[in-house]
């Protein structure tokens, strides 16, 4: 039985004061959450604050991106070893906003995935199709290609130390959630594809759903057999919504 993971992606939101209020609110409810894992992925400058506030609690923390390089002349970049120094457990790689706005391709995302695992961070590999790709009936082709890139770079066994987040691009921040059945179909495709290479890795792999998950729709999504929690954007900025989603995963 896989343990579900709910992770908040704060994106470029927050301030020291807002984060404190939000984390205090979440911390007030996490102790009662039971058998599930939870985390927040915060902007880089707030990692120290997350570390100071969350150390020793059930709520883990992580980053939303990282460089594929370990160190060097890469102005403005942040490396995996740096994230590790701030106690990060997770790092998102290949979020659709990174792919679409910053031009990260599958090969770059795979390099980041490898660099994260090299230092012991758990990469949360984000995959998903655009609306155009869904309407063109190439969802499985796109998601399959995104997953193949990391399998080629790191081998299927590497997925034993990773999380996959299926996030249909058309559902992110739009208020349009994939139906539980639509999401389940893609999750089953992902698990089946990996099972074809290594069944035990596939059985143990946490595959989150992301895209307009809220307190009101989390339970029906998480009830699907291959949906192992969620990657939560907007709703992670509200402590009580985030806790409701976490409770749905317990
Ligand atoms: C996300 O940013 O990964 C996300 C799923 O956002 P939202 O929940 O706001 O759609």
Coordinates of C-alpha atoms and ligand atoms in Angstrom, one line a residue:
X1 CA 0.0 0.0 0.0
X2 CA 1.5 3.3 -1.1
X3 CA 1.5 6.2 1.3
X4 CA 0.0 9.3 -0.3
X5 CA 2.0 12.6 -0.6
X6 CA 0.4 16.0 -0.6
X7 CA 2.9 18.7 -1.6
X8 CA 2.2 22.5 -1.8
X9 CA 3.8 24.4 -4.6
X10 CA 3.8 28.0 -3.4
X11 CA 5.1 29.3 -6.8
X12 CA 6.3 32.9 -6.5
X13 CA 4.1 33.8 -3.6
X14 CA 4.7 34.7 0.0
X15 CA 6.6 37.0 2.3
X16 CA 8.3 36.3 5.7
X17 CA 5.2 37.4 7.5
X18 CA 2.7 35.6 5.2
X19 CA 4.8 32.4 5.3
X20 CA 4.9 32.5 9.1
X21 CA 1.1 32.8 9.3
X22 CA 0.6 30.1 6.7
X23 CA 3.1 27.6 8.2
X24 CA 1.8 28.2 11.7
X25 CA -1.7 27.4 10.5
X26 CA -0.6 24.2 8.7
X27 CA 1.5 23.1 11.7
X28 CA -1.4 23.5 14.0
X29 CA -3.2 20.7 12.1
X30 CA -0.4 18.4 10.8
X31 CA 0.2 16.4 13.9
X32 CA -3.3 14.8 13.6
X33 CA -2.9 13.8 9.9
X34 CA -2.1 10.1 10.3
X35 CA -0.6 7.9 7.6
X36 CA 0.3 10.3 4.8
X37 CA 3.2 12.5 3.9
X38 CA 3.1 16.2 3.4
X39 CA 5.5 18.9 2.2
X40 CA 5.7 22.5 1.0
X41 CA 7.9 23.6 -1.9
X42 CA 8.8 27.2 -1.2
X43 CA 10.7 30.0 -3.1
X44 CA 14.4 29.8 -2.6
X45 CA 14.8 32.8 -0.2
X46 CA 12.3 31.2 2.2
X47 CA 14.0 27.8 2.5
X48 CA 15.8 29.0 5.7
X49 CA 12.5 30.1 7.2
X50 CA 10.9 26.8 6.3
X51 CA 13.8 24.9 7.8
X52 CA 13.7 26.9 11.0
X53 CA 9.9 26.5 11.4
X54 CA 9.4 22.9 10.1
X55 CA 12.4 21.0 11.5
X56 CA 11.2 18.1 13.6
X57 CA 7.6 18.4 12.3
X58 CA 5.6 16.1 10.0
X59 CA 5.7 18.8 7.3
X60 CA 8.7 18.4 5.0
X61 CA 9.9 21.1 2.7
X62 CA 11.6 21.5 -0.7
X63 CA 12.3 23.7 -3.6
X64 CA 10.5 24.4 -6.9
X65 CA 13.4 24.1 -9.2
X66 CA 17.2 23.7 -9.2
X67 CA 20.2 23.9 -11.6
X68 CA 21.3 20.7 -13.3
X69 CA 24.9 21.9 -12.5
X70 CA 26.6 21.3 -9.2
X71 CA 28.5 24.6 -9.1
X72 CA 30.2 27.1 -11.3
X73 CA 29.6 30.2 -13.4
X74 CA 25.8 30.0 -13.6
X75 CA 24.7 33.4 -12.4
X76 CA 21.3 33.3 -10.7
X77 CA 21.1 29.5 -10.4
X78 CA 20.8 27.3 -7.2
X79 CA 22.4 23.9 -7.0
X80 CA 21.2 20.7 -5.5
X81 CA 23.9 20.7 -2.8
X82 CA 22.7 24.1 -1.7
X83 CA 19.1 22.9 -1.4
X84 CA 20.4 20.0 0.7
X85 CA 22.1 22.4 3.1
X86 CA 18.7 23.9 3.9
X87 CA 17.2 20.5 4.7
X88 CA 15.2 20.1 1.6
X89 CA 13.7 16.7 1.0
X90 CA 12.0 17.3 -2.3
X91 CA 12.6 19.4 -5.4
X92 CA 10.2 19.9 -8.3
X93 CA 11.7 19.2 -11.7
X94 CA 10.0 20.0 -15.0
X95 CA 7.1 21.9 -13.6
X96 CA 5.0 23.0 -16.7
X97 CA 5.7 26.6 -15.9
X98 CA 9.4 25.9 -16.1
X99 CA 8.9 24.0 -19.3
X100 CA 6.7 26.6 -21.0
X101 CA 8.1 29.9 -19.7
X102 CA 11.8 29.0 -19.3
X103 CA 12.1 26.6 -22.2
X104 CA 13.2 23.6 -20.1
X105 CA 13.2 20.6 -22.4
X106 CA 13.0 16.9 -21.5
X107 CA 16.8 16.5 -21.6
X108 CA 17.3 19.5 -19.2
X109 CA 14.6 18.2 -16.9
X110 CA 16.3 14.7 -16.9
X111 CA 19.7 16.3 -16.0
X112 CA 18.0 18.1 -13.1
X113 CA 16.4 14.8 -12.0
X114 CA 19.8 13.1 -12.0
X115 CA 21.5 16.0 -10.2
X116 CA 18.9 15.9 -7.5
X117 CA 19.1 12.2 -6.9
X118 CA 22.9 12.4 -6.8
X119 CA 22.8 14.4 -3.5
X120 CA 19.8 12.4 -2.1
X121 CA 17.0 14.9 -2.9
X122 CA 13.8 13.3 -4.0
X123 CA 12.9 14.8 -7.4
X124 CA 9.2 15.3 -8.1
X125 CA 9.1 14.8 -11.8
X126 CA 6.2 16.9 -13.2
X127 CA 4.7 15.7 -16.5
X128 CA 1.6 16.6 -18.4
X129 CA 0.0 17.6 -21.7
X130 CA -1.3 20.9 -22.9
X131 CA -4.9 21.3 -24.0
X132 CA -3.9 21.2 -27.6
X133 CA -2.0 17.9 -27.0
X134 CA -5.0 16.4 -25.2
X135 CA -7.3 17.5 -28.0
X136 CA -4.9 16.0 -30.5
X137 CA -5.1 12.7 -28.6
X138 CA -1.4 12.6 -27.9
X139 CA -1.6 12.8 -24.1
X140 CA 0.1 9.4 -23.6
X141 CA 2.7 10.1 -26.2
X142 CA 3.7 13.4 -24.5
X143 CA 3.6 12.0 -20.9
X144 CA 5.4 8.8 -22.1
X145 CA 8.1 10.9 -23.7
X146 CA 8.6 13.0 -20.6
X147 CA 9.0 9.9 -18.5
X148 CA 11.2 8.1 -21.0
X149 CA 13.7 11.0 -20.8
X150 CA 14.4 10.3 -17.1
X151 CA 14.4 6.5 -17.6
X152 CA 17.0 6.9 -20.4
X153 CA 19.1 9.2 -18.2
X154 CA 18.9 7.4 -14.9
X155 CA 17.3 4.0 -15.5
X156 CA 13.9 2.8 -14.4
X157 CA 15.2 1.8 -10.9
X158 CA 15.8 5.5 -10.2
X159 CA 12.0 6.0 -10.0
X160 CA 12.2 4.1 -6.7
X161 CA 13.6 7.3 -5.3
X162 CA 11.4 9.8 -7.1
X163 CA 7.9 11.0 -7.2
X164 CA 5.9 11.6 -10.4
X165 CA 3.3 14.4 -10.5
X166 CA 0.8 14.2 -13.4
X167 CA -0.3 17.8 -14.0
X168 CA -2.3 18.4 -17.1
X169 CA -1.3 21.9 -18.2
X170 CA -4.8 22.9 -19.0
X171 CA -5.8 22.2 -15.3
X172 CA -3.1 24.2 -13.6
X173 CA -4.3 27.4 -12.1
X174 CA -7.3 27.4 -14.3
X175 CA -9.9 26.1 -11.9
X176 CA -10.5 23.2 -14.4
X177 CA -9.7 19.9 -12.7
X178 CA -9.3 16.7 -14.6
X179 CA -12.2 14.4 -13.6
X180 CA -11.1 11.6 -11.4
X181 CA -11.6 9.2 -14.3
X182 CA -9.5 11.3 -16.7
X183 CA -6.7 11.6 -14.2
X184 CA -6.9 7.9 -13.2
X185 CA -6.6 6.9 -16.9
X186 CA -3.3 8.8 -17.2
X187 CA -2.0 7.6 -13.9
X188 CA -2.7 4.0 -14.9
X189 CA -0.9 4.6 -18.2
X190 CA 2.1 5.9 -16.3
X191 CA 2.2 3.0 -13.8
X192 CA 1.6 0.5 -16.6
X193 CA 4.4 1.8 -18.7
X194 CA 6.8 1.6 -15.8
X195 CA 5.5 -1.8 -14.8
X196 CA 6.4 -3.0 -18.2
X197 CA 10.0 -2.4 -17.2
X198 CA 10.0 -3.0 -13.5
X199 CA 6.8 -4.1 -11.7
X200 CA 8.0 -3.5 -8.1
X201 CA 9.2 0.0 -8.9
X202 CA 5.8 0.8 -10.6
X203 CA 3.9 -0.7 -7.6
X204 CA 5.8 1.5 -5.1
X205 CA 5.8 4.7 -7.2
X206 CA 3.9 7.7 -5.8
X207 CA 2.1 9.4 -8.6
X208 CA 0.5 12.7 -7.6
X209 CA -2.2 14.5 -9.4
X210 CA -1.9 18.3 -9.8
X211 CA -4.2 20.8 -11.4
X212 CA -6.8 22.9 -9.4
X213 CA -7.0 20.4 -6.5
X214 CA -9.0 21.9 -3.7
X215 CA -10.5 20.8 -0.4
X216 CA -13.7 20.2 -2.2
X217 CA -12.4 17.8 -4.9
X218 CA -9.4 16.2 -3.3
X219 CA -11.2 13.2 -1.7
X220 CA -12.7 12.0 -5.0
X221 CA -9.4 12.3 -6.9
X222 CA -7.4 10.6 -4.1
X223 CA -10.0 7.7 -4.0
X224 CA -8.8 6.6 -7.5
X225 CA -6.5 3.5 -7.3
X226 CA -3.5 5.1 -9.0
X227 CA -3.7 8.6 -7.6
X228 CA -1.3 8.9 -4.6
X229 CA -1.9 12.4 -3.4
X230 CA -1.6 15.8 -5.0
X231 CA 0.7 18.6 -6.0
X232 CA -1.2 21.7 -4.9
X233 CA -0.7 25.2 -6.2
X234 CA -3.2 27.9 -5.3
X235 CA -5.0 25.9 -2.5
X236 CA -1.6 25.4 -0.7
X237 CA -1.6 29.1 0.1
X238 CA -4.5 28.7 2.5
X239 CA -3.8 26.7 5.6
X240 CA -7.2 25.3 6.2
X241 CA -7.7 24.3 2.5
X242 CA -4.3 22.7 2.4
X243 CA -5.1 20.7 5.6
X244 CA -8.4 19.6 4.2
X245 CA -6.5 18.3 1.2
X246 CA -4.0 16.6 3.4
X247 CA -6.8 15.0 5.4
X248 CA -8.2 13.6 2.2
X249 CA -5.0 11.7 1.7
X250 CA -4.7 10.2 5.1
Ligands
LIG1 C1 0.8 23.6 -9.6 O1 1.3 24.7 -9.6 O2 1.6 22.6 -9.7 C2 -0.6 23.4 -9.6 C3 -1.2 22.3 -9.6 O3 -1.4 24.6 -9.4 P1 -2.9 24.7 -9.1 O4 -3.2 23.8 -7.9 O5 -3.1 26.2 -8.7 O6 -3.7 24.4 -10.3

